[in-house]
Coordinates of C-alpha atoms in Angstrom, one line a residue:
X1 CA -80.0 11.3 15.2
X2 CA -82.8 10.1 13.1
X3 CA -81.9 11.0 9.7
X4 CA -85.5 12.0 9.2
X5 CA -85.2 14.7 11.6
X6 CA -81.7 15.8 10.1
X7 CA -83.4 16.1 6.9
X8 CA -86.0 18.1 8.4
X9 CA -83.6 20.4 10.0
X10 CA -81.4 20.9 6.9
X11 CA -84.6 21.8 4.9
X12 CA -85.9 24.2 7.6
X13 CA -82.5 25.8 7.7
X14 CA -82.6 26.2 3.7
X15 CA -85.9 27.8 3.8
X16 CA -84.9 30.3 6.7
X17 CA -82.0 31.3 4.3
X18 CA -84.8 32.7 2.0
X19 CA -83.3 33.8 -1.2
X20 CA -79.5 33.0 0.1
X21 CA -76.6 34.7 1.8
X22 CA -76.3 37.0 -1.4
X23 CA -79.9 38.1 -1.5
X24 CA -79.7 38.7 2.1
X25 CA -76.5 40.9 1.9
X26 CA -78.0 42.8 -0.7
X27 CA -81.2 43.4 1.3
X28 CA -79.1 44.5 4.2
X29 CA -77.2 46.8 1.9
X30 CA -80.5 48.7 1.2
X31 CA -81.0 49.4 5.0
X32 CA -83.5 46.6 5.0
X33 CA -83.9 43.7 7.4
X34 CA -85.1 40.3 6.4
X35 CA -88.9 39.1 7.0
X36 CA -87.7 36.8 9.6
X37 CA -85.3 39.3 11.3
X38 CA -88.5 41.7 11.3
X39 CA -90.4 39.1 12.9
X40 CA -88.0 38.2 15.5
X41 CA -87.9 42.0 16.4
X42 CA -91.6 42.6 16.3
X43 CA -92.4 39.6 18.8
X44 CA -90.8 39.3 22.4
X45 CA -87.5 37.6 22.2
X46 CA -87.9 33.8 21.3
X47 CA -91.8 33.7 21.0
X48 CA -92.0 33.9 17.3
X49 CA -93.4 30.6 15.6
X50 CA -93.3 30.4 12.0
X51 CA -95.9 28.3 10.3
X52 CA -96.4 27.5 6.5
X53 CA -92.7 27.2 6.1
X54 CA -92.8 24.6 3.5
X55 CA -95.6 26.0 1.4
X56 CA -94.7 26.1 -2.2
X57 CA -96.5 27.7 -5.4
X58 CA -98.4 25.3 -7.7
X59 CA -97.8 27.3 -11.0
X60 CA -97.1 25.2 -14.1
X61 CA -95.5 28.0 -15.8
X62 CA -92.7 28.3 -12.8
X63 CA -92.5 24.5 -12.4
X64 CA -91.3 24.1 -16.2
X65 CA -88.5 26.4 -15.3
X66 CA -87.7 24.6 -12.0
X67 CA -88.2 27.6 -10.2
X68 CA -88.9 27.2 -6.2
X69 CA -89.6 29.9 -3.7
X70 CA -88.9 29.3 -0.4
X71 CA -92.0 29.8 2.0
X72 CA -93.6 31.1 -1.5
X73 CA -91.8 34.5 -0.4
X74 CA -94.3 35.1 2.8
X75 CA -93.4 34.7 6.2
X76 CA -96.3 34.1 8.5
X77 CA -96.7 33.1 12.4
X78 CA -97.5 33.8 16.0
X79 CA -95.8 34.9 19.1
X80 CA -96.2 37.6 22.1
X81 CA -95.9 41.0 21.8
X82 CA -95.4 42.8 25.2
X83 CA -96.7 39.6 26.5
X84 CA -99.7 39.3 24.7
X85 CA -100.4 37.0 21.8
X86 CA -100.5 38.2 18.1
X87 CA -100.3 37.0 14.6
X88 CA -97.9 38.4 11.9
X89 CA -97.3 38.0 8.2
X90 CA -94.7 39.5 5.8
X91 CA -93.1 39.4 2.3
X92 CA -89.5 38.0 2.0
X93 CA -87.9 40.4 -0.4
X94 CA -84.9 38.1 -0.8
X95 CA -87.4 35.8 -2.6
X96 CA -87.8 36.7 -6.0
X97 CA -88.7 40.4 -4.7
X98 CA -91.3 39.2 -2.4
X99 CA -93.4 38.8 -5.3
X100 CA -97.1 37.8 -4.4
X101 CA -98.5 34.5 -6.0
X102 CA -101.6 32.3 -5.0
X103 CA -100.2 30.4 -2.1
X104 CA -98.3 33.0 -0.5
X105 CA -101.6 35.0 -0.5
X106 CA -103.4 32.1 1.1
X107 CA -100.9 31.9 3.8
X108 CA -101.7 35.7 4.5
X109 CA -105.5 35.0 4.5
X110 CA -104.8 32.1 6.8
X111 CA -103.0 34.6 9.5
X112 CA -105.9 36.9 9.3
X113 CA -108.5 34.3 9.8
X114 CA -106.7 32.7 12.7
X115 CA -106.4 36.3 14.3
X116 CA -110.1 36.7 14.1
X117 CA -111.0 33.3 15.3
X118 CA -108.5 33.7 18.3
X119 CA -109.4 37.5 18.8
X120 CA -105.8 38.6 18.6
X121 CA -104.1 41.6 16.7
X122 CA -102.5 41.1 13.6
X123 CA -99.5 42.8 11.9
X124 CA -98.6 42.9 8.3
X125 CA -95.3 43.8 7.1
X126 CA -95.1 44.5 3.4
X127 CA -92.0 44.4 1.1
X128 CA -92.8 43.2 -2.4
X129 CA -92.4 44.0 -6.0
X130 CA -96.1 43.1 -6.4
X131 CA -98.0 40.3 -8.2
X132 CA -96.2 37.5 -9.5
X133 CA -96.9 37.8 -13.5
X134 CA -96.2 34.1 -14.3
X135 CA -99.2 33.1 -12.1
X136 CA -101.7 35.2 -14.0
X137 CA -105.4 35.3 -12.5
X138 CA -104.1 33.0 -9.7
X139 CA -102.7 36.1 -8.2
X140 CA -106.3 37.1 -7.7
X141 CA -106.1 35.0 -4.3
X142 CA -104.8 38.3 -3.0
X143 CA -108.4 39.7 -2.9
X144 CA -109.3 37.2 0.0
X145 CA -106.7 39.2 2.0
X146 CA -109.0 42.3 1.6
X147 CA -112.2 40.1 2.5
X148 CA -110.6 39.3 5.9
X149 CA -109.2 42.7 6.5
X150 CA -112.7 43.9 6.2
X151 CA -114.1 41.2 8.6
X152 CA -111.4 42.0 11.2
X153 CA -111.9 45.6 10.9
X154 CA -113.1 46.8 14.5
X155 CA -112.6 43.7 15.9
X156 CA -109.0 42.9 16.2
X157 CA -106.2 45.8 15.8
X158 CA -104.6 45.6 12.4
X159 CA -101.5 47.3 11.7
X160 CA -99.5 47.5 8.5
X161 CA -95.9 48.5 8.0
X162 CA -94.5 49.3 4.6
X163 CA -90.9 48.8 4.8
X164 CA -90.2 48.4 1.2
X165 CA -92.5 48.6 -1.7
X166 CA -96.5 47.8 -1.6
X167 CA -97.7 48.5 -5.1
X168 CA -100.7 47.9 -7.0
X169 CA -103.8 46.3 -5.7
X170 CA -102.0 45.2 -2.6
X171 CA -101.9 48.9 -1.4
X172 CA -105.5 48.5 -0.6
X173 CA -105.0 46.2 2.4
X174 CA -102.9 48.9 4.4
X175 CA -105.7 51.3 3.6
X176 CA -108.4 49.1 4.9
X177 CA -106.2 48.2 8.3
X178 CA -106.3 50.6 11.4
X179 CA -102.9 52.3 11.1
X180 CA -100.4 52.2 8.6
X181 CA -96.7 52.8 9.2
X182 CA -94.0 53.7 6.6
X183 CA -90.2 53.4 6.7
X184 CA -88.6 56.6 5.4
X185 CA -86.6 56.3 2.0
X186 CA -87.3 52.5 1.6
X187 CA -91.1 52.4 2.1
X188 CA -93.2 53.0 -0.9
X189 CA -96.8 52.7 -1.8
X190 CA -98.7 53.4 -4.8
X191 CA -101.4 51.8 -7.2
X192 CA -99.8 52.7 -10.6
X193 CA -95.9 53.3 -10.9
X194 CA -94.0 55.9 -12.3
X195 CA -93.4 54.3 -15.7
X196 CA -97.1 54.0 -16.3
X197 CA -97.8 57.3 -15.1
X198 CA -95.3 58.7 -17.7
X199 CA -96.6 56.5 -20.3
X200 CA -100.3 57.3 -19.9
X201 CA -100.2 60.9 -18.4
X202 CA -96.7 62.0 -19.8
X203 CA -95.8 63.0 -16.1
X204 CA -92.4 62.5 -14.7
X205 CA -92.1 61.8 -11.1
X206 CA -89.8 59.7 -9.0
X207 CA -91.0 56.7 -7.0
X208 CA -90.5 58.6 -3.5
X209 CA -92.4 61.7 -4.8
X210 CA -95.0 59.5 -5.8
X211 CA -95.6 57.2 -2.9
X212 CA -92.8 57.4 -0.5
X213 CA -93.2 58.0 3.3
X214 CA -93.2 61.9 3.2
X215 CA -95.8 62.0 0.5
X216 CA -98.3 59.5 2.1
X217 CA -97.7 60.8 5.5
X218 CA -98.3 64.6 4.7
X219 CA -100.0 65.1 1.3
X220 CA -102.4 61.9 0.9
X221 CA -102.8 61.1 4.6
X222 CA -102.5 57.3 3.6
X223 CA -99.7 56.8 6.0
X224 CA -100.2 57.4 9.9
X225 CA -96.6 57.0 10.9
X226 CA -93.2 57.7 9.5
X227 CA -90.3 55.7 11.0
X228 CA -86.6 56.1 10.4
X229 CA -85.7 52.7 9.6
X230 CA -87.0 49.0 10.3
X231 CA -86.0 49.0 14.0
X232 CA -87.7 52.3 14.5
X233 CA -90.9 51.1 12.8
X234 CA -91.2 47.9 14.7
X235 CA -90.7 49.8 18.1
X236 CA -93.5 52.2 17.1
X237 CA -95.6 49.4 16.3
X238 CA -95.1 47.6 19.7
X239 CA -95.8 50.8 21.5
X240 CA -98.9 51.5 19.5
X241 CA -100.3 48.0 20.3
X242 CA -100.0 48.8 24.2
X243 CA -102.8 51.4 23.8
X244 CA -105.2 48.7 22.3
X245 CA -107.1 45.7 23.7
X246 CA -106.7 42.5 22.2
X247 CA -110.0 42.7 20.4
X248 CA -113.1 44.7 20.9
X249 CA -114.7 42.5 23.5
X250 CA -112.0 43.4 25.8
X251 CA -111.2 46.5 27.6
X252 CA -107.9 48.4 26.8
X253 CA -105.0 47.4 29.0
X254 CA -104.4 49.6 32.1
X255 CA -100.8 50.4 33.3
X256 CA -99.5 51.7 36.4
X257 CA -99.9 55.2 36.5
X258 CA -96.7 57.1 37.8
X259 CA -98.4 60.6 37.4
X260 CA -100.9 62.0 39.9
X261 CA -104.3 61.9 38.7
X262 CA -105.2 64.8 41.0
X263 CA -102.1 66.7 39.6
X264 CA -102.7 70.4 38.7
X265 CA -101.4 72.1 35.6
X266 CA -100.9 75.8 36.4
X267 CA -99.4 76.4 33.1
X268 CA -102.7 76.0 31.6
X269 CA -104.2 79.1 33.4
X270 CA -101.9 81.3 31.2
X271 CA -102.2 79.5 27.9
X272 CA -105.2 81.1 26.4
X273 CA -104.2 84.6 25.1
X274 CA -106.5 87.4 25.8
X275 CA -106.9 88.5 22.3
X276 CA -109.2 85.9 20.7
X277 CA -107.3 85.8 17.3
X278 CA -104.0 84.9 18.7
X279 CA -102.6 81.5 18.3
X280 CA -101.5 78.9 20.7
X281 CA -100.2 75.3 20.5
X282 CA -103.0 72.9 21.7
X283 CA -100.4 70.3 22.3
X284 CA -99.1 71.9 25.1
X285 CA -102.4 71.6 26.7
X286 CA -102.6 67.7 25.6
X287 CA -99.1 67.5 27.2
X288 CA -99.9 69.1 30.5
X289 CA -103.2 66.8 31.1
X290 CA -101.9 63.2 29.9
X291 CA -99.8 61.1 31.9
X292 CA -96.3 62.0 32.0
X293 CA -96.8 64.3 29.1
X294 CA -96.6 61.3 26.7
X295 CA -98.7 60.6 23.7
X296 CA -98.5 59.1 20.0
X297 CA -100.0 61.1 17.2
X298 CA -101.1 59.5 14.1
X299 CA -101.1 61.6 10.9
X300 CA -99.1 64.3 12.6
X301 CA -98.0 65.8 9.2
X302 CA -101.5 65.7 7.7
X303 CA -104.4 67.8 8.2
X304 CA -102.6 69.7 11.0
X305 CA -105.4 72.0 11.9
X306 CA -106.9 69.1 13.9
X307 CA -104.7 66.9 16.5
X308 CA -105.6 63.4 17.3
X309 CA -103.5 61.7 19.7
X310 CA -103.6 58.4 21.6
X311 CA -102.3 58.7 25.5
X312 CA -103.0 57.4 28.9
X313 CA -104.9 59.4 31.7
X314 CA -104.4 57.6 35.2
X315 CA -102.8 54.5 33.4
X316 CA -105.9 54.1 31.0
X317 CA -105.8 54.6 27.1
X318 CA -107.7 57.5 25.9
X319 CA -108.3 59.2 22.4
X320 CA -108.0 63.0 22.2
X321 CA -109.3 65.1 19.2
X322 CA -108.3 68.8 19.4
X323 CA -108.5 71.8 17.1
X324 CA -105.3 73.4 16.6
X325 CA -105.3 77.3 16.7
X326 CA -101.8 77.4 15.1
X327 CA -103.2 75.9 11.7
X328 CA -105.8 77.7 9.7
X329 CA -107.1 79.5 13.1
X330 CA -108.2 75.7 13.9
X331 CA -110.9 75.8 11.2
X332 CA -111.9 72.4 10.2
X333 CA -111.8 71.4 6.6
X334 CA -112.2 68.3 4.4
X335 CA -108.8 66.6 5.3
X336 CA -109.1 67.3 8.9
X337 CA -112.8 65.8 9.0
X338 CA -111.9 62.9 7.6
X339 CA -108.8 62.2 9.9
X340 CA -110.9 63.1 12.8
X341 CA -113.8 60.8 11.7
X342 CA -111.6 58.0 11.2
X343 CA -109.7 58.2 14.5
X344 CA -113.3 58.4 16.4
X345 CA -114.4 55.3 15.1
X346 CA -111.2 53.6 15.7
X347 CA -111.3 54.6 19.2
X348 CA -115.0 53.5 19.4
X349 CA -114.3 50.2 18.0
X350 CA -111.9 49.3 20.5
X351 CA -113.4 51.0 23.6
X352 CA -111.1 53.7 24.0
X353 CA -112.7 56.7 25.5
X354 CA -112.7 60.0 23.8
X355 CA -111.8 63.6 24.9
X356 CA -112.5 66.6 22.7
X357 CA -110.6 69.8 23.2
X358 CA -112.4 72.5 21.2
X359 CA -111.4 75.8 20.0
X360 CA -112.9 75.9 16.5
X361 CA -114.1 79.1 14.8
X362 CA -116.2 76.8 12.4
X363 CA -115.6 75.1 9.0
X364 CA -113.1 76.5 6.6
X365 CA -114.9 78.9 4.1
X366 CA -114.6 79.0 0.3
X367 CA -115.4 77.6 -3.0
X368 CA -112.8 75.2 -3.1
X369 CA -114.2 73.4 0.2
X370 CA -117.7 73.7 -1.0
X371 CA -117.1 72.3 -4.4
X372 CA -114.8 69.7 -2.7
X373 CA -117.9 68.2 -0.6
X374 CA -117.0 70.0 2.7
X375 CA -120.7 69.1 3.7
X376 CA -120.2 65.4 3.0
X377 CA -116.7 65.3 4.9
X378 CA -118.1 67.4 7.7
X379 CA -120.7 64.9 8.3
X380 CA -118.5 62.1 8.5
X381 CA -117.3 63.6 11.7
X382 CA -120.7 64.4 12.9
X383 CA -121.9 60.6 12.2
X384 CA -118.9 59.3 13.8
X385 CA -119.6 61.5 16.9
X386 CA -123.2 60.3 17.1
X387 CA -122.4 56.7 16.5
X388 CA -119.8 56.4 19.2
X389 CA -120.7 55.0 22.5
X390 CA -117.4 55.0 24.4
X391 CA -117.4 57.6 27.1
X392 CA -117.1 61.2 25.2
X393 CA -116.1 64.4 27.3
X394 CA -115.9 67.9 25.7
X395 CA -113.9 70.6 27.0
X396 CA -114.4 74.0 25.5
X397 CA -111.1 76.0 25.7
X398 CA -111.8 79.1 23.9
X399 CA -114.1 79.3 20.6
X400 CA -117.0 76.9 19.7
X401 CA -118.8 78.4 16.9
X402 CA -121.3 77.4 14.0
X403 CA -121.2 73.9 12.4
X404 CA -117.9 73.6 13.8
X405 CA -119.0 72.8 17.2
X406 CA -120.6 69.6 15.9
X407 CA -117.3 68.3 14.8
X408 CA -116.5 68.0 18.8
X409 CA -119.3 66.3 20.1
X410 CA -121.3 68.7 22.2
X411 CA -124.4 67.7 24.1
X412 CA -127.0 67.1 21.4
X413 CA -124.8 64.3 20.0
X414 CA -125.1 62.7 23.5
X415 CA -121.5 63.1 25.1
X416 CA -121.4 62.4 28.8
X417 CA -119.6 65.6 30.0
X418 CA -119.3 69.2 28.7
X419 CA -116.8 71.5 30.4
X420 CA -115.9 75.0 29.9
X421 CA -112.9 77.2 30.8
X422 CA -113.6 80.4 31.7
X423 CA -112.2 81.6 28.3
X424 CA -114.7 79.6 26.5
X425 CA -117.5 81.0 24.1
X426 CA -120.0 79.5 21.7
X427 CA -122.7 80.8 19.3
X428 CA -123.7 80.5 15.7
X429 CA -120.7 83.0 14.8
X430 CA -118.1 85.0 16.7
X431 CA -118.9 88.3 18.4
X432 CA -117.5 90.4 15.6
X433 CA -119.8 88.6 13.0
X434 CA -122.8 88.9 15.3
X435 CA -122.0 92.5 16.0
X436 CA -121.9 93.2 12.3
X437 CA -125.3 91.3 11.6
X438 CA -127.1 92.7 14.9
X439 CA -125.7 96.1 15.4
X440 CA -124.2 96.9 12.2
X441 CA -126.6 99.8 11.0
X442 CA -126.6 101.5 14.4
X443 CA -123.0 101.5 14.5
X444 CA -122.4 102.8 11.1
X445 CA -124.9 105.6 11.7
X446 CA -123.3 106.8 14.8
X447 CA -120.9 109.5 14.6
X448 CA -117.2 108.3 14.6
X449 CA -116.4 109.6 17.9
X450 CA -119.2 107.7 19.6
X451 CA -118.8 104.2 17.8
X452 CA -116.6 102.8 20.6
X453 CA -118.9 103.7 23.3
X454 CA -122.0 102.6 21.6
X455 CA -120.2 99.4 20.8
X456 CA -119.6 98.8 24.5
X457 CA -123.3 99.4 25.3
X458 CA -124.8 97.1 22.4
X459 CA -122.1 94.4 21.9
X460 CA -120.7 93.8 25.2
X461 CA -123.8 93.0 27.1
X462 CA -124.8 90.7 24.1
X463 CA -121.5 89.0 24.4
X464 CA -122.1 88.5 28.2
X465 CA -125.6 87.3 27.8
X466 CA -125.4 85.1 24.5
X467 CA -121.9 83.9 24.0
X468 CA -120.0 83.4 27.2
X469 CA -119.9 80.2 29.4
X470 CA -122.2 81.6 31.9
X471 CA -125.1 81.9 29.3
X472 CA -124.3 78.3 28.5
X473 CA -124.5 77.2 32.0
X474 CA -127.8 79.0 32.7
X475 CA -129.4 76.8 29.9
X476 CA -127.5 73.5 31.3
X477 CA -126.1 73.1 28.1
X478 CA -122.8 72.5 29.9
X479 CA -122.1 70.7 33.0
X480 CA -119.4 73.2 34.7
X481 CA -117.0 75.7 34.2
X482 CA -113.7 74.4 35.4
X483 CA -110.4 76.2 36.1
X484 CA -107.9 75.2 33.5
X485 CA -105.2 74.3 35.9
X486 CA -107.8 71.5 37.2
X487 CA -108.4 70.0 34.0
X488 CA -106.5 66.8 34.3
X489 CA -107.9 66.2 37.7
X490 CA -111.4 66.9 36.5
X491 CA -111.0 64.5 33.4
X492 CA -109.1 61.8 35.4
X493 CA -112.2 61.8 37.7
X494 CA -115.0 61.6 35.2
X495 CA -113.2 58.7 33.3
X496 CA -113.1 56.6 36.2
X497 CA -116.8 57.3 36.7
X498 CA -117.7 56.4 33.1
X499 CA -115.4 53.4 33.1
X500 CA -118.3 50.9 33.0
X501 CA -120.5 53.0 30.7
X502 CA -123.2 51.1 28.7
X503 CA -125.5 52.2 25.9
X504 CA -128.4 50.7 24.7
X505 CA -129.1 50.9 20.9
X506 CA -132.2 53.2 19.9
X507 CA -132.8 50.6 17.0
X508 CA -131.7 47.3 16.1
X509 CA -130.0 47.4 12.7
X510 CA -127.3 45.9 10.7
X511 CA -125.0 49.1 10.6
X512 CA -125.3 52.9 9.9
X513 CA -124.7 54.4 6.5
X514 CA -121.9 56.7 7.2
X515 CA -121.5 59.4 4.4
X516 CA -118.4 58.1 2.7

């Protein structure tokens, strides 16, 4: 063999070993895979092609100490995921803790730039102690990653996996991307570490309590998914990608449907309690109507009063936003508004139709919510609904009261279809509150033994005339009252009808100004 080829093979083998056998063993002992092991799992077998292997830092301070970092502690490349091309980059923790320097940052930026230019998804696998102190201001090169994250946003799917530490400014990159996955126990994400917090604020907190997967998925809402380990994390990413197109100029993939689109769901005829204040689990409704009862739920542990899921109906991707009566009676609040608005915009970016399952009493009242800016947060959801141009279908399961109705895209926000179940009702407020305002004085003045009869005479006709689904239908504010068991069949049919929907913008402009 040509000695030049032999030298190249030897050098490549050395670089592929990252920080060496001892560092790799230490990585494994922590329950973590190496960067290249993760890449080979992420991409279809034998398809990952690494680039930029021979990149080195150009820091004089490190050169004086004869320090060499294989691939500058960053692995990048491309391959196939579920048979479709994609790009990825990741920190190599076995090399100086995966510290971020100028050249490693440039490798990440190049990966994002190539993904944009070729219209392919990009996945980031974070596992780094943070910026490389010796390189000083050169580490600002990482800022270019933010720039390309923003340029890619809404054009190509971007997923981030926090498989180790993602600290300081680097944490902004996953926050810009579409979805963030965190590995339980090993994944940590924060801007300021416990030591600095202790020094500046005098507060003691552990790394996991500060920025671990459970904290970021249930308290802050920064993380969308929690994985058991690296293997589970990569499985979740591969599955999530299957719901998305390569880029916003393409349609989401369509899979063979093994679940009859005309299947009836008889269990839904009994799911709504007769008592309006009794709760039920809206996820049971979702399982009944989607293909094979399967869905993925971002932010499952955060803002649980609204449920957002990706699923398939007749083999095609759909996004579902549903109020959850089990949590806060299904009332919307600040966090749930943010959660839903973000999800709506992601689906709209990638051409994924939206289905709204509404059972909302309104926005959560209270001083804390008002002072926290519930108006601003709620406006995000109204804005997102109004701006979305994908097919939008609303199903009123039970309640749709007050300002909460605008959170679920009724006809004034230009949905395509509005369906009511026979149990559906809508108005400014619920029947009890309306009765108190409209008939409270008459009821209070009546003898106690006559109040029940008077209530029936006054309130029940008002409820039937103003709140029930038939009153809505008379004004053509809805398209049809459907039997709950036929919901899947109806939705599959109208989704097929709307698959080539086109919307012309009312005005030509750069972009809207969502109330952030």
